[in-house]
GROMACS .gro file of C-alpha atoms in nm:
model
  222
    1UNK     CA    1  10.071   7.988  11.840
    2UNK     CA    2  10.465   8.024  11.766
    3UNK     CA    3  10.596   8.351  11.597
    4UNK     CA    4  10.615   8.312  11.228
    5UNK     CA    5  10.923   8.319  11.104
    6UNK     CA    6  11.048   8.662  10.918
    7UNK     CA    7  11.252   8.686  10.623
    8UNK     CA    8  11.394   9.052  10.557
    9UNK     CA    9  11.525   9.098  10.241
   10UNK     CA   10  11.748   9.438  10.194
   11UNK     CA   11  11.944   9.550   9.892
   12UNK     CA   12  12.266   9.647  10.048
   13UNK     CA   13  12.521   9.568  10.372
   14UNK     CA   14  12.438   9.870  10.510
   15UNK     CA   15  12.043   9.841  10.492
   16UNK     CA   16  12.114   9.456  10.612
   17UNK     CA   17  12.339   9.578  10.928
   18UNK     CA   18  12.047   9.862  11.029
   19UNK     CA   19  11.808   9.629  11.026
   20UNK     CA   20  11.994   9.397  11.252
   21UNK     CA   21  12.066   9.659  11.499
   22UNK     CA   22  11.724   9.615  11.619
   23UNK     CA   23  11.577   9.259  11.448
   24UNK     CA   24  11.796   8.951  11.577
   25UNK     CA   25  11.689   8.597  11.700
   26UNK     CA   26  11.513   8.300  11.626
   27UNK     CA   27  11.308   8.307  11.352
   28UNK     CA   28  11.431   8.616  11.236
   29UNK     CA   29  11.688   8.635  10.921
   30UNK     CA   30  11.775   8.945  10.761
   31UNK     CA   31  11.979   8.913  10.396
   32UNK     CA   32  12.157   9.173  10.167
   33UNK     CA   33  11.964   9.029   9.839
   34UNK     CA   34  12.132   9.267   9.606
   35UNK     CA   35  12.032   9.597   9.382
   36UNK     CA   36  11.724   9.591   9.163
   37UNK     CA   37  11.403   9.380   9.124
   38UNK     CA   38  11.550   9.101   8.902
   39UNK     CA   39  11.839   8.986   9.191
   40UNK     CA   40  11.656   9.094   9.484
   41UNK     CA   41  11.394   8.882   9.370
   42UNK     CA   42  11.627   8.570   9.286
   43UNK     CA   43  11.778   8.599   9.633
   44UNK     CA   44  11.466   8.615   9.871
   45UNK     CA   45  11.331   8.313   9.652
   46UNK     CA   46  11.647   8.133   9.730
   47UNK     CA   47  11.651   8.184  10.069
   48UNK     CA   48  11.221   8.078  10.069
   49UNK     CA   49  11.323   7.797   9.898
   50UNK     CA   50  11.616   7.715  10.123
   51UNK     CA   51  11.397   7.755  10.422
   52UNK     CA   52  11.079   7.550  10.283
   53UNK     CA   53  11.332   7.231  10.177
   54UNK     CA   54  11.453   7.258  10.533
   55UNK     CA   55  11.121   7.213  10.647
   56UNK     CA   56  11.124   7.571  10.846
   57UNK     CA   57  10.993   7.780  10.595
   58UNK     CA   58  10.901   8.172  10.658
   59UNK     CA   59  10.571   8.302  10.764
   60UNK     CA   60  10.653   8.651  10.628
   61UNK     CA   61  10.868   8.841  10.409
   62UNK     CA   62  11.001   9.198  10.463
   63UNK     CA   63  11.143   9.434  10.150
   64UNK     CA   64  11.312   9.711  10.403
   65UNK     CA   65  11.560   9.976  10.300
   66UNK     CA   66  11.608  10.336  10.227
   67UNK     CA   67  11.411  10.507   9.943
   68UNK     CA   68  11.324  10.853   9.755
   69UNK     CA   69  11.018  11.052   9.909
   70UNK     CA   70  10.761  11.193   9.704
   71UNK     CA   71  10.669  11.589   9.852
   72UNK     CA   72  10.520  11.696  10.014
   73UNK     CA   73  10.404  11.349  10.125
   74UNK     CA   74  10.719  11.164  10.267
   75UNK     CA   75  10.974  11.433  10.379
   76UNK     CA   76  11.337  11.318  10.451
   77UNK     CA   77  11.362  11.151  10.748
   78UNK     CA   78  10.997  11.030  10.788
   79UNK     CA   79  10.927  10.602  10.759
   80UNK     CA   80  10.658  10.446  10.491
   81UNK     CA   81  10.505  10.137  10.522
   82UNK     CA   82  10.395  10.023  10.188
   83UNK     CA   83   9.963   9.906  10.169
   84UNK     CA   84  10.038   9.918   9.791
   85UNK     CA   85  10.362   9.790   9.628
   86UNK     CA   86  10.411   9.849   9.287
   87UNK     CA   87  10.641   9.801   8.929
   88UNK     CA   88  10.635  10.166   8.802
   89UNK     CA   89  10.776  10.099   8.509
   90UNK     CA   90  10.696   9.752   8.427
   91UNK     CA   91  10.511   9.784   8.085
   92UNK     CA   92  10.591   9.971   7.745
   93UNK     CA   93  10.568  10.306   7.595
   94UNK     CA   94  10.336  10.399   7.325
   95UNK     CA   95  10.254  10.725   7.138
   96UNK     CA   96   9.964  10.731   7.422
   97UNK     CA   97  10.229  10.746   7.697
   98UNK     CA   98  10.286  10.456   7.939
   99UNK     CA   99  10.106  10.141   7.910
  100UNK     CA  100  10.135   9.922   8.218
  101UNK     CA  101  10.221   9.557   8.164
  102UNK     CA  102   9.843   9.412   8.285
  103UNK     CA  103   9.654   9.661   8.030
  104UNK     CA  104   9.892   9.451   7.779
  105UNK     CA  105   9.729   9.088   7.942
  106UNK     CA  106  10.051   8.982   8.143
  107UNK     CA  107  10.136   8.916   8.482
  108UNK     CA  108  10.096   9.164   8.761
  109UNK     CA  109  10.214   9.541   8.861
  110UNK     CA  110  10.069   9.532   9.219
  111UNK     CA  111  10.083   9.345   9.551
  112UNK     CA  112   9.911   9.409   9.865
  113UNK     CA  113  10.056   9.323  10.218
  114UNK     CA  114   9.820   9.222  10.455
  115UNK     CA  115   9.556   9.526  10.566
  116UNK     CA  116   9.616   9.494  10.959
  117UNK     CA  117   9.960   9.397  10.990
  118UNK     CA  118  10.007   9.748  10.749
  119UNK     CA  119   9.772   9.917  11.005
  120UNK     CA  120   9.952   9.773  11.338
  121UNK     CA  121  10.278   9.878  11.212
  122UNK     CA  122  10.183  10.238  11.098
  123UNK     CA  123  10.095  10.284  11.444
  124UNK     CA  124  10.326  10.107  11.616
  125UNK     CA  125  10.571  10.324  11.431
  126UNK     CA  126  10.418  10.636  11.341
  127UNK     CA  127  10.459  10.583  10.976
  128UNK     CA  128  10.296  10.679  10.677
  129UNK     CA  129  10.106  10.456  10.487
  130UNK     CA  130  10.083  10.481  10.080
  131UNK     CA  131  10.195  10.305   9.790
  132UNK     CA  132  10.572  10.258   9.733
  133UNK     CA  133  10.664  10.195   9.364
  134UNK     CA  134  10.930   9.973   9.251
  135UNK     CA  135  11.174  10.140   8.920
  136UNK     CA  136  11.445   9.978   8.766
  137UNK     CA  137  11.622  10.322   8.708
  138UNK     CA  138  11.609  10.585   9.021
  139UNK     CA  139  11.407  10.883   8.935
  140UNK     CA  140  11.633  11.204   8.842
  141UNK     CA  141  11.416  11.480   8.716
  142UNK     CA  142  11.165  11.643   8.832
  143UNK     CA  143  10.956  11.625   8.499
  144UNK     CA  144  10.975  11.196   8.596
  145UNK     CA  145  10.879  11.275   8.947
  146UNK     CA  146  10.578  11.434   8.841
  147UNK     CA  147  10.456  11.203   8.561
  148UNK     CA  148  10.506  10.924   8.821
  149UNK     CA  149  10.318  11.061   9.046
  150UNK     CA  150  10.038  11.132   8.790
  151UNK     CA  151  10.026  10.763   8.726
  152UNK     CA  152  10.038  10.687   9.100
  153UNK     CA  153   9.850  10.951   9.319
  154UNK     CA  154   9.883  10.777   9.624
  155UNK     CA  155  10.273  10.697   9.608
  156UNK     CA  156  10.504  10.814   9.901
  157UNK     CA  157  10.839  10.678   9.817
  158UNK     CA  158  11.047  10.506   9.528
  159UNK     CA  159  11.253  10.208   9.557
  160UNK     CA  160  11.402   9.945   9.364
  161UNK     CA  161  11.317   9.591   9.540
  162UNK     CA  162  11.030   9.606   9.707
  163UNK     CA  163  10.821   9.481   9.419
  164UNK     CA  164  11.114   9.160   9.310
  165UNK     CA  165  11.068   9.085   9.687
  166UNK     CA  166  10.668   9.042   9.670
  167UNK     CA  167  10.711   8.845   9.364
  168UNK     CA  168  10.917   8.575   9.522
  169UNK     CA  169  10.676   8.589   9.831
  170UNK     CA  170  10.377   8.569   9.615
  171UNK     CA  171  10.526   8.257   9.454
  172UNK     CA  172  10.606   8.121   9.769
  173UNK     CA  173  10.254   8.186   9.918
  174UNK     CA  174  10.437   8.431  10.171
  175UNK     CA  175  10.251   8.761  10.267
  176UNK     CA  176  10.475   9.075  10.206
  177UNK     CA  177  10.539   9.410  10.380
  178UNK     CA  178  10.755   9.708  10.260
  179UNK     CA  179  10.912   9.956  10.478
  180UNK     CA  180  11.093  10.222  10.400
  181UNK     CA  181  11.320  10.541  10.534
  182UNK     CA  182  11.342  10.813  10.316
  183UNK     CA  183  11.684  10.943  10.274
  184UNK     CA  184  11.647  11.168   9.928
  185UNK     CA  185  11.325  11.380   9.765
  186UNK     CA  186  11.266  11.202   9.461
  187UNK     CA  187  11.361  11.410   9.207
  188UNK     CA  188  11.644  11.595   9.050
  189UNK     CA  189  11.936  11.437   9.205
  190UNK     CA  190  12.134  11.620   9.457
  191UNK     CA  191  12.352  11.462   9.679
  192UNK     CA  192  12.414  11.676   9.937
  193UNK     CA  193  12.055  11.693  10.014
  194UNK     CA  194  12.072  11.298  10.108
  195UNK     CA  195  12.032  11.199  10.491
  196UNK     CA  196  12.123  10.873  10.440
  197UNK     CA  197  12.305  10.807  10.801
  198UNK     CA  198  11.939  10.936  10.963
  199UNK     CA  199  11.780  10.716  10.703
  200UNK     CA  200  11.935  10.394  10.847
  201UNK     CA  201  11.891  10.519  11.187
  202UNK     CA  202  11.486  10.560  11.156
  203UNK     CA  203  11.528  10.202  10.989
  204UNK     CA  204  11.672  10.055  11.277
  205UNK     CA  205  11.433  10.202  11.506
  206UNK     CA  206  11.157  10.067  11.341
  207UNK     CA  207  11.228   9.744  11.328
  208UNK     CA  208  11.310   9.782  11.758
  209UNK     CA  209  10.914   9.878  11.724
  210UNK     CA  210  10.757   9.688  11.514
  211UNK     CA  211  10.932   9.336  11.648
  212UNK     CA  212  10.667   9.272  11.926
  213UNK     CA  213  10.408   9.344  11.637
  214UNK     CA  214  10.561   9.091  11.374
  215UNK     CA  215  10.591   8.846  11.719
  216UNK     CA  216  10.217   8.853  11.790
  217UNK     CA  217  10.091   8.885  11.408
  218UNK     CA  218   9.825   8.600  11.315
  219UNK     CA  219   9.905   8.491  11.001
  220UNK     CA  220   9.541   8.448  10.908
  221UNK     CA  221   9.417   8.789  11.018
  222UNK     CA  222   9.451   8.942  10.658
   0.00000   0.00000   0.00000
């Protein structure tokens, strides 16, 4: 059986160029799909349906990048892979506090990547495994660190694509993965406490790992 082939879908350049260090060839494309859920989303599904009308389509899609930590869990410098990826604050606020958009009957705050492609690569890599949740604003306080991790026990980092990404794979029929290097504690924001050079660097060398894992991954081994 032939290697599926892998979409990764970054926000920025510089996540795009880190991952490329270490993830080139056929059947491998790596984009910069832009900041946020909304256009990361609208650019892996272009490039999905690109791919499908060309009669190539992907196998697999990637959401990779650099994220927030959550302590003690994720310290700087350490790599998640995502078994849980997830819209933190897709839903509304009530007097009750935060009411996630399923409890309101729409759509979907959750997608899970396939359980042992997750496992594989967590080993392959040494990575953590956890949920990684998806915000449309990057958390700055500690008092939204902590009621974010209330809601979410078992999240390590905090991102801003991964869940855009598995939307456009889920409506592609496309598993998803998430992987992540943490360059910041999520928290109050302090930029002098961000690693993000070492961030990209553990980002490339992941993706130098984990290629001969993607290369022998059976698509129907969920």
């Amino acid at each position: 059986m032939a290697p599926v082939r892998v979409l990764v879908a970054t926000a920025v350049p510089a996540e795009r160029d880190a991952v490329e260090r270490a993830f080139t060839g056929a059947g491998r494309t790596v984009i910069a799909a832009g900041v946020g859920p909304a256009l990361v989303a609208a650019g892996t599904a272009t490039a999905l349906t690109t791919a499908a009308l060309s009669g190539d389509p992907f196998g697999l899609v990637v959401s990779a990048g650099i994220a927030g930590g959550f302590a003690p869990g994720a310290p700087v410098g350490s790599l998640v892979v995502a078994d849980e990826i997830t819209a933190a604050d897709l839903g509304a606020e009530t007097a009750e506090g935060f009411v996630p958009v399923t409890e309101l009957g729409f759509g979907t705050v959750t997608h899970r990547p396939p359980e042992a492609l997750v496992r594989e690569l967590s080993a392959a890599t040494g990575a953590r495994t956890g949920a990684v949740l998806t915000v449309s604003t990057v958390t700055g306080t500690a008092a939204r660190a902590a009621a974010l991790r209330a809601r979410h026990p078992r999240a390590l980092a905090e991102a801003m694509e991964g869940f855009g990404v598995a939307e456009a794979a889920a409506a592609h029929g496309v598993p998803v993965l998430e992987i992540r290097a943490v360059s910041n504690p999520v928290g109050p924001r302090d930029r002098a406490a961000w690693r993000i050079g070492d961030a990209l660097a553990a980002l490339t060398e992941a993706f130098g790992k984990i290629a001969p894992v993607l290369e022998s991954w059976n698509p129907y081994d969920q």
